[in-house]
mmCIF file of C-alpha atoms in Angstrom:
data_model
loop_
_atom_site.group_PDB
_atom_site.id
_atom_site.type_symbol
_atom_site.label_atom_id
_atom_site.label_comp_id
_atom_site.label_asym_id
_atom_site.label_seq_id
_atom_site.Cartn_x
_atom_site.Cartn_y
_atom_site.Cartn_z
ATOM 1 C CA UNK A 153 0.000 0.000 0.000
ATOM 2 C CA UNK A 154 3.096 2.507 0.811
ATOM 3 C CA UNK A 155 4.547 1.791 -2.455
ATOM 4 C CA UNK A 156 1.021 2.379 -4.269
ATOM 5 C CA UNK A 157 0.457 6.121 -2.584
ATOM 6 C CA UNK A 158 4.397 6.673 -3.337
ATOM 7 C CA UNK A 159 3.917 6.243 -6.958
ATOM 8 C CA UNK A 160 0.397 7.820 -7.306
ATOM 9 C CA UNK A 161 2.138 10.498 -5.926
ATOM 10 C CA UNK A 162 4.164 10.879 -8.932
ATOM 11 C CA UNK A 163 1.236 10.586 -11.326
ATOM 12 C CA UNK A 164 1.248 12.493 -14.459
ATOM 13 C CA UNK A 165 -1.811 13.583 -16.222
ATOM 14 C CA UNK A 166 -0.839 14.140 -20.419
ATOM 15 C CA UNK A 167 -3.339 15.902 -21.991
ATOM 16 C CA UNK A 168 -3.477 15.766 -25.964
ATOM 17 C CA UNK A 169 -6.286 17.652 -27.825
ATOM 18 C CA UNK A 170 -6.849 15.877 -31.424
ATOM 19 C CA UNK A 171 -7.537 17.974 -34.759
ATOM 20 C CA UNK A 172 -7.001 16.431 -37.835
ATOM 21 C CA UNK A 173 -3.041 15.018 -36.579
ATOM 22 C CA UNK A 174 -3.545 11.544 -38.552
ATOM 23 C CA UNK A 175 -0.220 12.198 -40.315
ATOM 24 C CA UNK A 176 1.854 11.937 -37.084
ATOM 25 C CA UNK A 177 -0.214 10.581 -34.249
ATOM 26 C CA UNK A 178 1.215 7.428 -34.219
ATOM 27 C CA UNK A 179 4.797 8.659 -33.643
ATOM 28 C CA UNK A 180 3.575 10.747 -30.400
ATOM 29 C CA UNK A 181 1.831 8.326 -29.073
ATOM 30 C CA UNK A 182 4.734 5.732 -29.532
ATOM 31 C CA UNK A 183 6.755 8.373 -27.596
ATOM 32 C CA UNK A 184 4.538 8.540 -24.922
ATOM 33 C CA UNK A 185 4.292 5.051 -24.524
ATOM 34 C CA UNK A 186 8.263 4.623 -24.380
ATOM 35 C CA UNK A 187 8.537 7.127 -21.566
ATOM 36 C CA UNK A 188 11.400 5.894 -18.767
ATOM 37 C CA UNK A 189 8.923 7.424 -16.110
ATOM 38 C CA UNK A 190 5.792 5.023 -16.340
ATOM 39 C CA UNK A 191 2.860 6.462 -14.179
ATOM 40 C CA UNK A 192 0.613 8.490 -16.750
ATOM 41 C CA UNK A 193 -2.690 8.691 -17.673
ATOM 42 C CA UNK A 194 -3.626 10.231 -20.883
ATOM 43 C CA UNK A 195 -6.964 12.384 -21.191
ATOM 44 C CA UNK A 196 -7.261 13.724 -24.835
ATOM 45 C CA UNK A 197 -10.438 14.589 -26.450
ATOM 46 C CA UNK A 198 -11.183 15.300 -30.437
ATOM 47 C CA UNK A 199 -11.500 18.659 -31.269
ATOM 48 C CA UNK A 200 -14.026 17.891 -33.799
ATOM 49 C CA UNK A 201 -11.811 16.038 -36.785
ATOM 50 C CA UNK A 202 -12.584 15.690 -39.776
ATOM 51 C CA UNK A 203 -10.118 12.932 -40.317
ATOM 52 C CA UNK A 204 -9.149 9.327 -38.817
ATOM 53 C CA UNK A 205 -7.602 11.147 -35.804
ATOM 54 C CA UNK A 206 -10.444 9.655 -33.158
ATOM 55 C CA UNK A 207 -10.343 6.155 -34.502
ATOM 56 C CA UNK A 208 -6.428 5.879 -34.321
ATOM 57 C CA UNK A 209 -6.850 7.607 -30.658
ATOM 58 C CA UNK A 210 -9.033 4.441 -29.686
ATOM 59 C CA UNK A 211 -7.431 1.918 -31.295
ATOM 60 C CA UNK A 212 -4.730 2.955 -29.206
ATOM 61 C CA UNK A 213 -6.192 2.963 -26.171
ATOM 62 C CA UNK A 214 -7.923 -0.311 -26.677
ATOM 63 C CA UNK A 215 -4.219 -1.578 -27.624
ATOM 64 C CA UNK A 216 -1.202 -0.552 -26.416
ATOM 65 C CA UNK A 217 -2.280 2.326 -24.291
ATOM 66 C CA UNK A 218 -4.775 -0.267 -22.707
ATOM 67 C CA UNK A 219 -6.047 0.945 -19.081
ATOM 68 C CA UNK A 220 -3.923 4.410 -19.631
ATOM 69 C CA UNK A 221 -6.593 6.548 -21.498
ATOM 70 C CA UNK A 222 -9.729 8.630 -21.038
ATOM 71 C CA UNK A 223 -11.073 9.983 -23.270
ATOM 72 C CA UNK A 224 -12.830 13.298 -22.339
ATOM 73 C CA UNK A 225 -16.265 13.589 -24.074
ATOM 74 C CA UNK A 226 -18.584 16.343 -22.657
ATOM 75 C CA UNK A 227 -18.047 18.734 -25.156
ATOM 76 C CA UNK A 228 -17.970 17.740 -29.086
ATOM 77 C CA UNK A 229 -17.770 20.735 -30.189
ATOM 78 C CA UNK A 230 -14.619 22.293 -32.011
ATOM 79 C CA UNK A 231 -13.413 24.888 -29.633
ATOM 80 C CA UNK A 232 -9.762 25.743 -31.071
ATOM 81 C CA UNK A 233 -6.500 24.931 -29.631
ATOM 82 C CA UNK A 234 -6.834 27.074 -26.578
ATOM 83 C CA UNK A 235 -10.216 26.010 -25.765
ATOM 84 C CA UNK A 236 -9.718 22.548 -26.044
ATOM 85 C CA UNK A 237 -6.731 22.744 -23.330
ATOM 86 C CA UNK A 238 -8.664 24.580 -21.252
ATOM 87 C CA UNK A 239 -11.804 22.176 -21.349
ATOM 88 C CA UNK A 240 -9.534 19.550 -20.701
ATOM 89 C CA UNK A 241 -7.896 20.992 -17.678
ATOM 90 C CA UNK A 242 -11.484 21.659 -16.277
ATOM 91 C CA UNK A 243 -12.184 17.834 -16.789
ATOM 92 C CA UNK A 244 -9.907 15.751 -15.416
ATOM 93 C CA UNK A 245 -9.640 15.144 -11.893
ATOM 94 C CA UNK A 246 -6.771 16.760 -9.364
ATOM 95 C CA UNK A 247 -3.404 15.232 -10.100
ATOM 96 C CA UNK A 248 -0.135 15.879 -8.987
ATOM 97 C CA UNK A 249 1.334 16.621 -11.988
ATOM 98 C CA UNK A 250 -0.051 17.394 -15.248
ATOM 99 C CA UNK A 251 1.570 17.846 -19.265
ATOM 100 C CA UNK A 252 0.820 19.363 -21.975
ATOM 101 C CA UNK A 253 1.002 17.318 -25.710
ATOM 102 C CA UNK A 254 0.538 18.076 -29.113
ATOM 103 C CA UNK A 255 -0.382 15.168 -31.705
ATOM 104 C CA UNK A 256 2.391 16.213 -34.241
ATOM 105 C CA UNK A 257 5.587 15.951 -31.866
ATOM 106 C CA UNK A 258 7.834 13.668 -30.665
ATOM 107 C CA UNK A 259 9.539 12.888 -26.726
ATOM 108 C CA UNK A 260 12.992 11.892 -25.623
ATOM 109 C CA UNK A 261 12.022 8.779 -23.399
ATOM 110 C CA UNK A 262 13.072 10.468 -20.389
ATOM 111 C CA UNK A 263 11.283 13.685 -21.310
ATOM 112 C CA UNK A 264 8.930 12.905 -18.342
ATOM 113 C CA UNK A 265 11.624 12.005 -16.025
ATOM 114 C CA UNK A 266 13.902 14.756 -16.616
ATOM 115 C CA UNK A 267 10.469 17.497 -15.848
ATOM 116 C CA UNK A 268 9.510 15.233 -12.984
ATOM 117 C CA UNK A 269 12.924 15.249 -11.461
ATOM 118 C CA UNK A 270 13.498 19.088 -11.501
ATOM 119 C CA UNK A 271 9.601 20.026 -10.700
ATOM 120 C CA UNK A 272 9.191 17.455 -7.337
ATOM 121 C CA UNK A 273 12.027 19.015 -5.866
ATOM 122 C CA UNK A 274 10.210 22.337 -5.304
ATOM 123 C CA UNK A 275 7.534 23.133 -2.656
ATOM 124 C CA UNK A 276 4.222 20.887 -3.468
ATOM 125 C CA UNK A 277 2.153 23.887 -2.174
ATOM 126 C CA UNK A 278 3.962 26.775 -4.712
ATOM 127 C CA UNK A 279 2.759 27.076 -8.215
ATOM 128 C CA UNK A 280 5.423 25.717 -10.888
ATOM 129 C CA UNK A 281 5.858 25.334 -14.047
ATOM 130 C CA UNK A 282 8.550 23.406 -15.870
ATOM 131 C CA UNK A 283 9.174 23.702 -19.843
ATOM 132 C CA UNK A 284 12.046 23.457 -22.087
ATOM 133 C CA UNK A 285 14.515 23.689 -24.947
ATOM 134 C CA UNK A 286 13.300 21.512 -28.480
ATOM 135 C CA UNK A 287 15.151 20.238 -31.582
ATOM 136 C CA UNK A 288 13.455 21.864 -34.224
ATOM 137 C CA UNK A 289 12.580 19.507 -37.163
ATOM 138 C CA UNK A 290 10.673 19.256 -40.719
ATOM 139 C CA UNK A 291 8.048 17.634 -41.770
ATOM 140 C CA UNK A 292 10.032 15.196 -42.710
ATOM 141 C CA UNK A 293 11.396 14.691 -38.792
ATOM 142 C CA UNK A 294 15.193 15.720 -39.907
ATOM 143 C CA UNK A 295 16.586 18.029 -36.847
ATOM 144 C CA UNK A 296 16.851 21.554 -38.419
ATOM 145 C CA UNK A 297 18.321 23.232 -35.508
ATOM 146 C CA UNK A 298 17.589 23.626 -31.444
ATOM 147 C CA UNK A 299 15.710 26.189 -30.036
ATOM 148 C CA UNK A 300 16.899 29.364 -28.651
ATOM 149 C CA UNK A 301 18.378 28.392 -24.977
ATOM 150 C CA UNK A 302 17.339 31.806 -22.570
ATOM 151 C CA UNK A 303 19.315 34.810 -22.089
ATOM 152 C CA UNK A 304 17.657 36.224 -19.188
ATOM 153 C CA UNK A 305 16.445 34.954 -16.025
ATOM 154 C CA UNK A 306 12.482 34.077 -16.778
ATOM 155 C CA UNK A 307 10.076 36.371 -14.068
ATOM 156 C CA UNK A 308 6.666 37.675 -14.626
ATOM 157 C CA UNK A 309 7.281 41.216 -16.187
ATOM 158 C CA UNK A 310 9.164 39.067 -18.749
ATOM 159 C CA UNK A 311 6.439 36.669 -19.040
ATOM 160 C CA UNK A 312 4.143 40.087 -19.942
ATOM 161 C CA UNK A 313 6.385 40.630 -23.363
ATOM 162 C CA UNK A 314 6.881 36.676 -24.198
ATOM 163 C CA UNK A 315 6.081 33.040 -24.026
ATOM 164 C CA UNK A 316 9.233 30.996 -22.967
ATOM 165 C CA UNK A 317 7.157 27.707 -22.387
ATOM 166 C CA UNK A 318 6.422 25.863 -25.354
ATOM 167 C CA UNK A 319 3.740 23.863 -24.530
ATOM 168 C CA UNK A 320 4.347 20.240 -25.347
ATOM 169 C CA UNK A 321 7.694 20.818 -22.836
ATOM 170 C CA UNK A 322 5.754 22.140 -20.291
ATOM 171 C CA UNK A 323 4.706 19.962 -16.988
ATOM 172 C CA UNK A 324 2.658 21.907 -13.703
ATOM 173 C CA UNK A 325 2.141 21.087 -10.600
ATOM 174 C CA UNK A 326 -1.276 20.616 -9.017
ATOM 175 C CA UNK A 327 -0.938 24.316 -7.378
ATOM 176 C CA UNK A 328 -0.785 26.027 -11.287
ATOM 177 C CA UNK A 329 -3.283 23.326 -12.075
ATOM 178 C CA UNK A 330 -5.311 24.866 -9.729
ATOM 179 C CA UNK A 331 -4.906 28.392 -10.962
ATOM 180 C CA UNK A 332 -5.587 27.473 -14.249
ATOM 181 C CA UNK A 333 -8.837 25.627 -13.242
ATOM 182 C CA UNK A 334 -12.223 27.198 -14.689
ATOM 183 C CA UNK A 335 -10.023 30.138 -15.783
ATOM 184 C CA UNK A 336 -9.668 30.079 -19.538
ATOM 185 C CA UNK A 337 -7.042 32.250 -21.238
ATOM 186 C CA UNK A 338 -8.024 35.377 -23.291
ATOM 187 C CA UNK A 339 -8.403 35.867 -26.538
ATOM 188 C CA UNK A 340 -5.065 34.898 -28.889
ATOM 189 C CA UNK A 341 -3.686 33.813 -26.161
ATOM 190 C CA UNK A 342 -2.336 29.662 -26.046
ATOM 191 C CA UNK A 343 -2.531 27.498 -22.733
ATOM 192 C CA UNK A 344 0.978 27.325 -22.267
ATOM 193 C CA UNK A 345 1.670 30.523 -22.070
ATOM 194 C CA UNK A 346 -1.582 31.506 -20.001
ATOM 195 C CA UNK A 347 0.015 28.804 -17.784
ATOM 196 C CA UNK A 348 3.452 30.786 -17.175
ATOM 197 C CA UNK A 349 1.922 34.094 -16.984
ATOM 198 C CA UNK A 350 -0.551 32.465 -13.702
ATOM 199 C CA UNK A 351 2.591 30.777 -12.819
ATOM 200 C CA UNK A 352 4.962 34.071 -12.550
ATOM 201 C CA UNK A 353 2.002 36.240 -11.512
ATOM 202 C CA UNK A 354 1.683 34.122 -8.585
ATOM 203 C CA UNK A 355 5.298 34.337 -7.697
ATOM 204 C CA UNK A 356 5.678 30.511 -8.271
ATOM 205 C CA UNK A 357 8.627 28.968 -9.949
ATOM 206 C CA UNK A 358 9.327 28.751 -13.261
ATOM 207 C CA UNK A 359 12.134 25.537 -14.350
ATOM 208 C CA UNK A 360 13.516 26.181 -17.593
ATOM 209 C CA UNK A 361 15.722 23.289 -18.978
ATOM 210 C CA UNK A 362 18.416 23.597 -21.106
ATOM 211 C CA UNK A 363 18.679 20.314 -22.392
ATOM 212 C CA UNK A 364 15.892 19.269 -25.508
ATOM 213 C CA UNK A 365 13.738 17.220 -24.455
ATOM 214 C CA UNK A 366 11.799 16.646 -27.645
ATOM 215 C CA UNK A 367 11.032 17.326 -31.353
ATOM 216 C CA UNK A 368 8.601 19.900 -32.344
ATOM 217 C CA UNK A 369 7.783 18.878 -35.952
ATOM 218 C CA UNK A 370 7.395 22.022 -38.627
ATOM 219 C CA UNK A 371 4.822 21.716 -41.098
ATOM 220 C CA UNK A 372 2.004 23.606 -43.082
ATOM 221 C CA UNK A 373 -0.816 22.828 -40.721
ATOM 222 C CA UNK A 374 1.383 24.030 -37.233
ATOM 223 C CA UNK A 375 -1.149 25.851 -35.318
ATOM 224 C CA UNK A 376 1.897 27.605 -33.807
ATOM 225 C CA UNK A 377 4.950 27.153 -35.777
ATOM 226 C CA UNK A 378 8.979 27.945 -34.505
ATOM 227 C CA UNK A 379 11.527 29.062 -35.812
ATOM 228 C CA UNK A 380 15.163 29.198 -34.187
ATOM 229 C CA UNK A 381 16.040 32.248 -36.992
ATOM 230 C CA UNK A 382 16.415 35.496 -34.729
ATOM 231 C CA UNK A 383 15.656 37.290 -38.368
ATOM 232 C CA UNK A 384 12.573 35.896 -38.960
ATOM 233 C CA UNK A 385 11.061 36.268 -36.372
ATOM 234 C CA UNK A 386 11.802 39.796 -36.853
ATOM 235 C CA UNK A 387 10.456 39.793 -40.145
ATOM 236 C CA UNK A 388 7.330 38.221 -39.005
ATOM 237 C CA UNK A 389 6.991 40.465 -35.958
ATOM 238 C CA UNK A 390 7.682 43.556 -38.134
ATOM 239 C CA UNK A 391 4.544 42.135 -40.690
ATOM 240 C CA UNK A 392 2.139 41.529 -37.550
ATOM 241 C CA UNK A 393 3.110 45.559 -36.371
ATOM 242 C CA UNK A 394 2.362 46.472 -33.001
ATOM 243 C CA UNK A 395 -1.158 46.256 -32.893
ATOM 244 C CA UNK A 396 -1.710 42.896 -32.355
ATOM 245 C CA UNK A 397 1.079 42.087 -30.153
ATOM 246 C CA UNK A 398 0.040 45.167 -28.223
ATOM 247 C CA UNK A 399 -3.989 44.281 -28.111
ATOM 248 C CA UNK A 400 -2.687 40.879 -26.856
ATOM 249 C CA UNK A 401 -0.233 42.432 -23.882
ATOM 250 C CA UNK A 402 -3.609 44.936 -22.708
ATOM 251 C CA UNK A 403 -5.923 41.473 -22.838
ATOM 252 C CA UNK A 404 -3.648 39.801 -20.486
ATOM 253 C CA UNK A 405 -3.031 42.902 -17.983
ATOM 254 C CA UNK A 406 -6.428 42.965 -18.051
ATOM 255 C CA UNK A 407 -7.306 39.389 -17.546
ATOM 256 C CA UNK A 408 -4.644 39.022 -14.467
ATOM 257 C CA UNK A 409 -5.891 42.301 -12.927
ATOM 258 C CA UNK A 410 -9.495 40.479 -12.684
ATOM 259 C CA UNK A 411 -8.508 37.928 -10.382
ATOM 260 C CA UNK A 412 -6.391 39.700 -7.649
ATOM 261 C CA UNK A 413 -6.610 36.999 -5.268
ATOM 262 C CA UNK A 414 -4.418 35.024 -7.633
ATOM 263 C CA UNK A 415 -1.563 37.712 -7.660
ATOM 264 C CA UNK A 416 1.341 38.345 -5.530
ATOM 265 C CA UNK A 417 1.635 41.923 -4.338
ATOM 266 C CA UNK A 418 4.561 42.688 -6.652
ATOM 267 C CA UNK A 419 2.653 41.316 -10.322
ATOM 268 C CA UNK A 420 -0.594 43.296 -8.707
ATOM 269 C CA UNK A 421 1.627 46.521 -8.533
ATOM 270 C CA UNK A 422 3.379 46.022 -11.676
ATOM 271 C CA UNK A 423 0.050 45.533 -13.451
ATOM 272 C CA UNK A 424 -2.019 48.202 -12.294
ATOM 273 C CA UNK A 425 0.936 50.751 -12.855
ATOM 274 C CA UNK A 426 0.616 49.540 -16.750
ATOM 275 C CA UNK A 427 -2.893 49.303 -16.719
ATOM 276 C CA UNK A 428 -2.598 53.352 -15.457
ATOM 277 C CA UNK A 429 0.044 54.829 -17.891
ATOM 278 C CA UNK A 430 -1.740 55.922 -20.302
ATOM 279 C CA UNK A 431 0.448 59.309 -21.689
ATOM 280 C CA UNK A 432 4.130 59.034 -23.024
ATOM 281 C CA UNK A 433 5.762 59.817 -19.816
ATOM 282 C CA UNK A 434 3.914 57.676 -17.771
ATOM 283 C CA UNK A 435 4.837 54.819 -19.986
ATOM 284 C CA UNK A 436 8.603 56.014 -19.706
ATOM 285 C CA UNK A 437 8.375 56.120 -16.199
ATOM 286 C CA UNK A 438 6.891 52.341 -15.969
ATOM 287 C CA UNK A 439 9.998 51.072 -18.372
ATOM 288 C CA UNK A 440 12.463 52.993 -16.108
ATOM 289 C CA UNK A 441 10.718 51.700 -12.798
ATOM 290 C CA UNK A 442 10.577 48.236 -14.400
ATOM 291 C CA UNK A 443 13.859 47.081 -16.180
ATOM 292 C CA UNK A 444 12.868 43.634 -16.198
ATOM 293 C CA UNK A 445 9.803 44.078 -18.229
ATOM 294 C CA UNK A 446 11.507 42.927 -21.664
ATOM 295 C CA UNK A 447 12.070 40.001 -23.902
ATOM 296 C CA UNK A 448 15.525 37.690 -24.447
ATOM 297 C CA UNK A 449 17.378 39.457 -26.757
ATOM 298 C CA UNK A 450 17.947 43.010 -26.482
ATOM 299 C CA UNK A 451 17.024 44.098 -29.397
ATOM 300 C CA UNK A 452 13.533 42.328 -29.269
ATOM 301 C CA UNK A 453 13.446 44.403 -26.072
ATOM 302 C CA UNK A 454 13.695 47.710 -27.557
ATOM 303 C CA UNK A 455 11.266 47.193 -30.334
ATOM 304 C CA UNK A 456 8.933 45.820 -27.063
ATOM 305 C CA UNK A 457 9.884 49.228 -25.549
ATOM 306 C CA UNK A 458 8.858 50.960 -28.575
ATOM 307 C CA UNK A 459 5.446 49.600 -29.249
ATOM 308 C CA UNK A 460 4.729 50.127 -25.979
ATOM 309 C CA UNK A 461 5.963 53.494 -25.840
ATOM 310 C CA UNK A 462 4.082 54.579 -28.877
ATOM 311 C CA UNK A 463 0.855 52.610 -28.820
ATOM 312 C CA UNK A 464 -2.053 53.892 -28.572
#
């Protein structure tokens, strides 16, 4: 019985939203299933596919997944990438741990491990988040490049300007779990990012890994795609323009200032002093007051600085 309750307590919930991934499924779930840390349980639902994705999903768990998968089947509905997440975190019951996958990637066996290893060491009862570096791969799963490892220490005015936790890295605790519970992102905004901004806003811990811990496939159909060149991202950024990025940053500085009781005292000051700056010199004096509100590289940081400067 002591053994039982000592590995429950390691228990990882992996939750994979299906839409149309028949093209790769099988790999992912192979991954999953060749995982050096054993206790999972995998709750996926279809996001309303119009493909075989549902029938390999159950073939899989009548098969080799056997015992290890529920499938999550109140809503039927398509309700996009975000949505989806966030039904499923609503749906499944508390665990101690809980992952994020997608149906186009691939793990390192000890992907689980490694996350479990670095996020059990910290305080059960603080909010934490653990993500990671990828290798970054075609279609055709040859390794392109890695990702970008970080240049600066990850907090939550950083987590205001950009999303260091890719989401099929990223394992929480059952205290972020919590936080994320019933509380769905805002608009344009992906789970794994609303789940580091909760995390830092809370003054939990955020792991980031250095090693790679898996292989985040490139293709046309990428919901959200990745790219390890600094210039185009640039490029892309520059084509977006500052009005989307900057609608996005006001949505969530508005979202976090609506649930206070979730904040630590530092992310509710920080927020309400952006949420007040509304002239050019207010705006210079929030930069100046906060240094650490600014992305990895430094010059992503000044065109950050800019926008926000100059928005309207």
């Amino acid at each position: 019985m002591t053994q039982k309750r000592a590995e429950s307590s390691r228990q990882i919930a992996i939750l994979l939203s299906l839409y149309n991934g028949e093209t790769y499924l099988d790999a992912q779930l192979a991954s999953i299933l060749a995982q050096t840390h054993p206790d999972w349980i995998l709750y996926w639902r279809d996001d309303a596919s119009s493909d075989s994705s549902p029938e390999k999903m159950r073939i899989f768990a009548a098969g080799p997944g056997q015992g290890r998968c529920v499938e999550i089947t109140t809503r039927h509905e398509r309700l996009g990438v975000a949505g989806s997440y966030a039904h499923l975190l609503d749906a499944i019951p508390a665990m101690p741990y809980v992952a994020f996958a997608d149906q186009d990637d691939i793990w390192e066996p000890q992907k689980l491990e490694w996350a479990l290893d670095a996020i059990s060491r910290r305080p059960a009862e603080r909010p934490t988040l653990y993500c990671a570096r990828q290798y970054l791969t075609n279609a055709d799963f040859t390794v392109c490049q890695e990702s970008a490892p970080l240049r600066r220490r990850p907090d939550f005015p950083a987590s205001l300007t950009q999303n260091i936790a890719t989401g099929h890295t990223v394992l929480l605790n059952a205290a972020t779990h919590r936080l994320m519970r019933n509380n769905p992102p805002p608009p344009s905004v992906l789970h794994d990012w609303w789940a580091y901004l909760l995390t830092a806003a809370a003054e939990g811990d955020i792991i980031f890994d250095n090693r790679c811990v898996s292989y985040y496939r490139q293709h046309a159909h990428n919901t959200v795609g990745a790219t390890g060149s600094f210039i185009r991202r640039a490029w892309a950024a520059c084509r977006r323009g500052p009005k989307v990025f900057m609608t996005i940053f006001r949505s969530n500085v508005t979202h976090l200032l609506s649930q206070p009781e979730n904040l630590s005292p530092q992310a509710l000051r920080l927020l309400k002093d952006i949420a007040a700056a509304r002239t050019f010199p207010a705006r210079l004096c929030t930069l100046f007051r906060y240094r650490r509100l600014r992305r990895q590289r430094f010059s992503e940081s000044t065109v950050f600085r800019l926008w926000y400067l100059f928005s309207r």
